[in-house]
Coordinates of C-alpha atoms in Angstrom, one line a residue:
X1 CA 0.2 -0.1 0.3
X2 CA 1.2 3.5 -1.1
X3 CA 1.6 5.5 2.3
X4 CA 2.2 8.8 0.6
X5 CA -1.0 8.1 -1.0
X6 CA -2.6 7.4 1.6
X7 CA -1.5 10.3 3.7
X8 CA -3.8 12.5 1.6
X9 CA -7.0 10.9 2.7
X10 CA -9.0 12.8 5.1
X11 CA -9.4 10.9 8.5
X12 CA -13.3 9.4 8.8
X13 CA -15.4 9.7 11.8
X14 CA -14.1 5.9 12.6
X15 CA -10.4 6.8 12.3
X16 CA -11.2 10.4 14.4
X17 CA -13.1 8.5 17.4
X18 CA -9.8 5.5 17.4
X19 CA -7.5 8.6 17.5
X20 CA -9.7 10.0 20.2
X21 CA -9.5 7.0 22.5
X22 CA -6.1 6.3 21.8
X23 CA -5.4 9.8 22.9
X24 CA -6.7 8.5 26.7
X25 CA -5.7 5.2 26.8
X26 CA -3.0 4.1 24.3
X27 CA -2.8 0.6 26.6
X28 CA -6.6 -0.4 25.6
X29 CA -7.0 -3.9 24.3
X30 CA -7.7 -4.4 20.4
X31 CA -11.1 -5.7 21.9
X32 CA -12.0 -2.7 24.0
X33 CA -11.1 0.1 21.7
X34 CA -13.2 -1.8 18.7
X35 CA -16.0 -2.2 20.9
X36 CA -16.2 2.0 21.9
X37 CA -15.2 2.6 18.0
X38 CA -18.4 0.4 16.9
X39 CA -16.2 -1.9 14.9
X40 CA -15.0 -6.0 15.2
X41 CA -11.4 -5.9 16.4
X42 CA -10.1 -7.4 12.9
X43 CA -10.7 -4.3 11.4
X44 CA -10.4 -2.1 14.2
X45 CA -6.8 -3.3 14.4
X46 CA -6.5 -3.1 10.5
X47 CA -7.8 0.9 11.0
X48 CA -5.2 1.3 13.8
X49 CA -2.3 -0.1 11.5
X50 CA -3.0 2.1 8.9
X51 CA -2.9 5.1 10.9
X52 CA 0.4 4.2 12.3
X53 CA 1.8 3.7 8.6
X54 CA 0.4 7.0 7.8
X55 CA 2.4 8.7 10.7
X56 CA -1.3 10.3 12.0
X57 CA -0.2 7.8 15.1
X58 CA 3.3 8.4 15.8
X59 CA 3.9 6.1 18.8
X60 CA 3.1 5.2 22.7
X61 CA 3.8 6.2 26.0
X62 CA 3.8 6.4 29.4
X63 CA 3.3 10.0 31.2
X64 CA 5.9 10.7 33.0
X65 CA 5.9 12.7 36.2
X66 CA 9.0 14.4 35.9
X67 CA 9.7 15.7 39.2
X68 CA 9.6 12.4 40.5
X69 CA 12.2 10.8 38.2
X70 CA 14.1 13.5 38.2
X71 CA 14.4 16.6 40.8
X72 CA 14.8 19.7 39.6
X73 CA 13.5 23.2 37.9
X74 CA 11.5 23.2 34.5
X75 CA 11.7 25.8 32.7
X76 CA 10.0 27.5 29.9
X77 CA 12.8 29.6 27.8
X78 CA 12.2 31.9 25.1
X79 CA 15.4 31.8 22.2
X80 CA 15.6 35.1 19.9
X81 CA 18.5 34.9 17.1
X82 CA 20.2 37.6 15.9
X83 CA 18.9 39.3 13.1
X84 CA 21.7 38.7 10.9
X85 CA 21.9 34.4 12.0
X86 CA 20.6 33.2 8.5
X87 CA 19.9 29.7 8.4
X88 CA 22.9 27.9 9.4
X89 CA 22.2 29.3 12.6
X90 CA 18.8 28.2 12.5
X91 CA 20.3 24.9 11.7
X92 CA 23.2 24.8 14.6
X93 CA 21.2 26.1 16.9
X94 CA 18.6 23.0 16.0
X95 CA 21.2 20.4 16.0
X96 CA 22.4 21.8 19.5
X97 CA 19.1 21.5 21.0
X98 CA 18.1 17.7 19.1
X99 CA 21.5 16.7 21.1
X100 CA 21.0 18.7 24.9
X101 CA 19.6 16.5 27.3
X102 CA 17.9 19.1 29.5
X103 CA 15.8 20.5 26.4
X104 CA 12.9 18.2 26.1
X105 CA 10.9 20.5 23.7
X106 CA 12.4 22.5 21.3
X107 CA 9.6 24.7 18.9
X108 CA 10.1 27.2 16.3
X109 CA 7.7 29.9 17.0
X110 CA 6.7 33.6 15.4
X111 CA 6.7 36.6 17.2
X112 CA 9.4 38.4 18.6
X113 CA 11.1 35.2 19.7
X114 CA 12.1 32.3 17.6
X115 CA 11.9 29.1 19.4
X116 CA 10.5 28.1 22.8
X117 CA 12.4 25.3 24.7
X118 CA 10.9 23.4 27.6
X119 CA 14.0 22.4 29.7
X120 CA 15.0 20.7 33.1
X121 CA 17.6 21.2 35.0
X122 CA 18.9 20.2 38.8
X123 CA 19.0 23.6 39.2
X124 CA 19.3 27.7 38.3
X125 CA 23.6 27.3 38.5
X126 CA 22.6 24.5 36.5
X127 CA 20.7 26.3 33.6
X128 CA 22.6 29.4 33.9
X129 CA 25.9 27.3 33.2
X130 CA 24.3 25.7 30.3
X131 CA 22.8 28.5 28.5
X132 CA 26.4 30.9 29.1
X133 CA 27.9 28.0 26.6
X134 CA 25.5 28.9 24.3
X135 CA 25.6 32.4 24.5
X136 CA 28.8 32.3 24.2
X137 CA 29.1 29.8 21.0
X138 CA 29.1 32.1 18.0
X139 CA 27.9 29.2 15.6
X140 CA 24.4 29.4 17.4
X141 CA 23.7 33.6 16.6
X142 CA 21.9 33.5 19.5
X143 CA 20.4 36.8 20.7
X144 CA 18.6 36.8 23.8
X145 CA 17.1 34.0 26.0
X146 CA 14.3 34.5 28.7
X147 CA 13.8 31.5 31.4
X148 CA 9.8 31.3 33.0
X149 CA 10.4 29.2 35.7
X150 CA 7.8 26.3 35.9
X151 CA 6.1 27.2 39.3
X152 CA 3.3 24.7 39.4
X153 CA 1.7 22.1 36.5
X154 CA -2.0 23.3 35.9
X155 CA -3.0 21.5 33.1
X156 CA -0.1 18.8 31.4
X157 CA -0.2 16.3 28.3
X158 CA -3.9 17.7 27.9
X159 CA -5.7 15.9 25.1
X160 CA -5.8 17.8 21.7
X161 CA -9.2 19.2 20.2

């Protein structure tokens, strides 16, 4: 089956129902899933596999309480690259973020900043040393970093609409 051609087909109501159930419970059995979406188990399994092949379902995982696994500081960091930085600096910055274990999310954004990062550091000194290293790396062309330490998680890993 051509997954490229497959990805052009819109999701139908059954696909959307499957996605909604799996978003809330990725460990559900196919038998229970098939009951909830009103299919028999075999066609339900085929639908899920098709959604996986199309890249709609990219994977399954556990929701981890990071504070219990690795006590420390969670931060939202906004990053502005210099205006003259160009695509090479973006590539260098993105490669650095991908390889940095303290950064667990990095998004290219619009507005006054170029990137938003979700980071986890042992403490503010760890954050300071890490970001000072970034600021001193001429290849990254970082103009400004603004950190917002997380005070409390009000809503986390919310299902998408």
